[in-house]
Every structure is written in C-alpha cells, then in structure tokens.
Amino acid sequence: MAPALIVARRELAAYFATPVAYVFIVIFLVLSGALTFTLGNFFARGQADLIPFFSFVPWLFLFLVPALTMRLWAEERRLGTIELLLTLPLPQWQAVLGKFLAAWAFCGIALALTFPLWITVNVLGEPDNGVILSGYIGCLLVAGAYLAVGAAVSALTRNQVVAFVLAVAICFVFTAAGSPVVGEFLDARIPGIGGGRPRHLGGRPLWGLHPRRRLGPRYHLLRQLHGLLPLRECRHPRPPQGGLGA
Amino acid sequence: MAALIEIERLTKRFGGFTAVDDVSFTVDRGEVLGFLGPNGAGKSTTMRMLAGFMPPTSGTARICGADVVDQPVAAKRSLGFLPEGAPTYPEMTVTGFLGFTARIRGFRSSEADDRVARAMRMTQLEGVRLQSIETLSKGFKRRVGLAQALLHDPPVLVLDEPTDGLDPNQKHEVRELIRRMAPEKAIVISTHILEEVDAVCTRAIIIARGRVIVDAAPSVLEREGRSLEEVFRELTLGAPKQEAA
Ligand SMILES: Nc1ncnc2c1ncn2[C@@H]1O[C@H](COP(=O)(O)OP(=O)(O)OP(=O)(O)O)[C@@H](O)[C@H]1O
Ligand SMILES: [Mg+2]
C-alpha cells in the first residue's frame, strides 16, 4: 500500500475515534435536510430532483469543511507528532496527500449518508439519476477545493481557531465570487474581473478567462447540476503542496 | 567504510539567534554517544536536523551515507528517532500505533505483526497493548515512543532523552537494552542524567550555546578523580552566561 493510503487510513480512523466525526455528520445531515425541505421548498416545487439540496451543500461545506481541516496540521504541531510523521521514511508529499485523502473520504461518507433524500425523490417521482450522480460528484469536488484551502491554512498556523477563521474567509471569497452580486461589485471596480456581462451581451473575458466563473466552485457545481460534467471541470480541486517542516 | 552518522559544520539559526553553531562530529558503528548540555544548549535542535525534520541553515548531516536533505527517505529508513517528549497519537492503541509505523516502514501484514510484538517485548509494553495511548502513564508513553524507534532494527538510533520519566527499573532496562544493541549500531542519546553516561556511553559530547565544548570518552573526562557532574558544571558554567531564549 502506498504510504499516502496508510496515512489516510490512520487519519480516517482518528476522525471516528473522536466526537469530531459524529458531530460533523449529524450537523451536516440535519442542516442539509432542514434547509432542503424548508428554504428549498423540496415538496412544493413539485419537481423530482435534488437541486435545492445541491445548492445548499456548498454553503454548509463552507463552515463544516474548515472545521474538519483546522486540526489537520495544527493538531500535529500541537501534539508534536508532526516530528514523528515527517521523520518516518515517506516523502513529504505522501503525508500531505494522505491527510487530504482522509478528509476527502470523510466528506464523501457524509455526502453518501444523505442517500435517504435520493430514495425519497426516486419514490416520489422519476428523477434523472445521472444528473443526481453528477451533482454528488460536484459536491465532492467542492469539498475537495475547500479541503485544499483549509489544509494549506492549517499548515501555516499552530492555532486551530485562526486556521478555522482564515479557511472560512478564503473559501467564502471563492464561493461568493460565483454569485452575481459579488461579480457585479468586482466588475464595477476592475472591469472584467467579475466575469463581466455574458458574452452574448457584449461581455469580454479578461486574459481569456471569465474569472468570476473560474473562481467560484459553486459555478462549476451549478453547471454539473444541469447534467454537464466536462472533463475540464475535473481539474478544479488541487491538493495542497509545499513545505511543512518547521 | 564511512561512519554511520556524519555531521559537518551543522548550523541552525532562528532569526538572529544561533541555536546550533558549527557542530561537527561522526559516530561509528559500536559507539554510543552521550549528548550533554544545559537546557537550551541545542541538543534537540541538532537531533531534529539529523533526523531530517528541520532543514539546517548550513552544513550537512548524513545517515549511512545518505544526506538528510538530498535523500531524506533513504536517510530516514536507516534511522530510529525518538523525538523530544516522545510524541504519539493519543487516540490510538499501542498496537495500532506501532502497526501504523511498521506499515509506513514497508512491512507487510504478518511481518509487521512480528515486528510490533518484538518491539513491545523489548520495551515491556505487552501488558498495555490494547490500551489507548492517552490513558497510559508518562513512562509507558515514552516506552511507546522508544518501541517505535526500535521497531525496524535500524543501524542508527537517535534518542532524545529516552529515559526521562521512567522508573528506576525501567531506566535500568533501557540502559541494558542500549548496551545490548550497541555493538551493531551507532547510537546518539541526549540526557541530563550523568550517571547514564557512565553506564552506557562510550563517548560524550558536551555542548553549550550551540557549540561543542568537549568531545571525549567519559573516562577521559573523569580522570584525576573528578565526577562527571563536576566536569559538566565547570565546563558549562565557565562558558559565558546563557542569555534567555
Ligand atoms: N522553533 C524554534 N524557534 C525559535 N527558537 C527555537 C526553536 N526551537 C528551539 N529554539 C531555541 O534553540 C535553543 C536550543 O533549543 P533545544 O531544544 O535544541 O535545546 P536542548 O539542548 O534540547 O535543551 P533541553 O535540555 O531543555 O531539552 C533554545 O534556546 C530554544 O529556545
Ligand atoms: Mg531537548
């Protein structure tokens, strides 16, 4: 087994050895369910799909994923176990990847546990399950993107509260960058940066990109909700890399 | 063949403060080096650089010929390292933790089990094998750290205060263990217990303020009937006063 997977397995077991895992999963399930049924008008919409659920998940992850990543490296430093882990014979990137994979698998488990919603729509109607699968994959990619940010921030500080607040703030910028309000605000300051007007209304990309769209993980997710899973989107989350030794 | 541990002009600065200042030494197979010095002398910092955890500001360290900066994985494979304070993952059981380090070191299932069992036997941990580490007493925690360092029977051992917090029986056991392993290995131990140096070390280095002051056999230091403690006090207090870190 690759060292990264051994590290990931240990990490994942550590989540479940502490209340962190259970608190995370319960809060995620309660909030995602509650928001979908109340604010999302799950029944009243009269449509057999999970779009209300998928559109809340990025906002829930915005707070829950940093809660998961804040201890990722900060805790290793506090306990001194970083000295143990990084003096074992494995390349540093394998340790980084292992921790990332464990947190990602954990988010996958939390998402998988929302399966009753999927059963519900299948009982009540005939949803397009391909679109739903694509939505779940999208959510997982959003989690991966937030995890990458959170893990990097956690490596920078010994203090878990600082790691949490910084990660939420940075992820919020990325998430909000996908919403029209922020896009227009950015456009008003620096023409083009917010993504501008749509191309057919004369908007021009800046440096060949629509930055607002590129920046926001929600944009990528929403595209997928309409059944689009272009391979290009797969590049979106990237595990963090870089020096961690003191 | 070159020495198993080679340290050349190793220096570490934290901002303007020099914690380790131009330290050089080598340790051959069969040697047990006692690394002595007052608090804040730079012992742990030197060991961290040797273990490849902290990059040196300048200078090089090699383990079995592998440079700890350029070939970190090869160097770490030949090394058993007990970090200061013997950090371990508190939520894991003793076997779970040792099994984890065994798998990272590339031992497959049954061999990993054998290695873990052997390391637990050497450090007398069998009685607490399924207990979670956070519920162990301080001495047992240290023994878990020690077991982790011995598990793969490495040619080089770097142990930062291995007997700190152990009861007299365990101190004796650990010293016996070190003496038994000594002929095939190069061992560096840091300690504040000077009688330990007499008991197990073939050679002692005293450092103060990051610099090596003495590098000699304990018997040489103690000639003319002086105790090691007197020598230590004379050498380290005689040095200019330690500034607050
Ligand atoms: N990460 C760090 N940043 C800044 N200073 C440090 C750091 N680590 C160690 N130091 C300083 O380097 C000096 C040497 O510390 P070190 O831990 O190596 O001492 P030591 O010889 O192991 O002492 P002790 O006997 O108390 O264990 C100290 O003055 C310490 O404050
Ligand atoms: Mg020390």
PDB file of N, CA and C and ligand atoms in Angstrom, chain B residues 38-45 47-48 84 160-161 190 192, ligand 2:
ATOM      1  N   PRO B  38      23.498  21.980  28.973  1.00  0.00           N
ATOM      2  CA  PRO B  38      22.436  22.608  29.760  1.00  0.00           C
ATOM      3  C   PRO B  38      21.159  22.784  28.925  1.00  0.00           C
ATOM      4  N   ASN B  39      20.048  23.119  29.584  1.00  0.00           N
ATOM      5  CA  ASN B  39      18.798  23.382  28.862  1.00  0.00           C
ATOM      6  C   ASN B  39      19.017  24.476  27.834  1.00  0.00           C
ATOM      7  N   GLY B  40      18.486  24.251  26.655  1.00  0.00           N
ATOM      8  CA  GLY B  40      18.599  25.266  25.603  1.00  0.00           C
ATOM      9  C   GLY B  40      19.941  25.280  24.899  1.00  0.00           C
ATOM     10  N   ALA B  41      20.744  24.227  25.118  1.00  0.00           N
ATOM     11  CA  ALA B  41      22.078  24.208  24.520  1.00  0.00           C
ATOM     12  C   ALA B  41      22.034  23.939  23.018  1.00  0.00           C
ATOM     13  N   GLY B  42      20.949  23.301  22.576  1.00  0.00           N
ATOM     14  CA  GLY B  42      20.848  22.983  21.152  1.00  0.00           C
ATOM     15  C   GLY B  42      20.892  21.492  20.863  1.00  0.00           C
ATOM     16  N   LYS B  43      20.724  20.666  21.885  1.00  0.00           N
ATOM     17  CA  LYS B  43      20.772  19.210  21.680  1.00  0.00           C
ATOM     18  C   LYS B  43      19.616  18.755  20.799  1.00  0.00           C
ATOM     19  N   SER B  44      18.394  19.131  21.204  1.00  0.00           N
ATOM     20  CA  SER B  44      17.234  18.664  20.443  1.00  0.00           C
ATOM     21  C   SER B  44      17.243  19.233  19.035  1.00  0.00           C
ATOM     22  N   THR B  45      17.683  20.476  18.884  1.00  0.00           N
ATOM     23  CA  THR B  45      17.724  21.083  17.552  1.00  0.00           C
ATOM     24  C   THR B  45      18.690  20.313  16.652  1.00  0.00           C
ATOM     25  N   MET B  47      19.511  17.166  16.960  1.00  0.00           N
ATOM     26  CA  MET B  47      18.905  15.861  16.666  1.00  0.00           C
ATOM     27  C   MET B  47      17.793  15.992  15.630  1.00  0.00           C
ATOM     28  N   ARG B  48      17.021  17.067  15.711  1.00  0.00           N
ATOM     29  CA  ARG B  48      15.946  17.278  14.724  1.00  0.00           C
ATOM     30  C   ARG B  48      16.518  17.449  13.324  1.00  0.00           C
ATOM     31  N   GLU B  84      11.958  14.536  21.114  1.00  0.00           N
ATOM     32  CA  GLU B  84      11.861  15.033  22.487  1.00  0.00           C
ATOM     33  C   GLU B  84      10.401  14.959  22.948  1.00  0.00           C
ATOM     34  N   ASP B 160      16.191  11.195  21.946  1.00  0.00           N
ATOM     35  CA  ASP B 160      16.227  12.438  22.719  1.00  0.00           C
ATOM     36  C   ASP B 160      15.609  12.171  24.099  1.00  0.00           C
ATOM     37  N   GLU B 161      16.432  12.118  25.104  1.00  0.00           N
ATOM     38  CA  GLU B 161      16.039  11.844  26.490  1.00  0.00           C
ATOM     39  C   GLU B 161      15.183  10.584  26.611  1.00  0.00           C
ATOM     40  N   SER B 190      20.564  11.842  24.059  1.00  0.00           N
ATOM     41  CA  SER B 190      20.747  13.048  24.861  1.00  0.00           C
ATOM     42  C   SER B 190      20.180  12.744  26.234  1.00  0.00           C
ATOM     43  N   HIS B 192      20.045  14.218  30.660  1.00  0.00           N
ATOM     44  CA  HIS B 192      20.501  15.082  31.745  1.00  0.00           C
ATOM     45  C   HIS B 192      20.964  14.254  32.934  1.00  0.00           C
TER      46      HIS B 192
HETATM   47 MG    MG C   2      15.988  18.974  24.298  1.00  0.00          MG
END
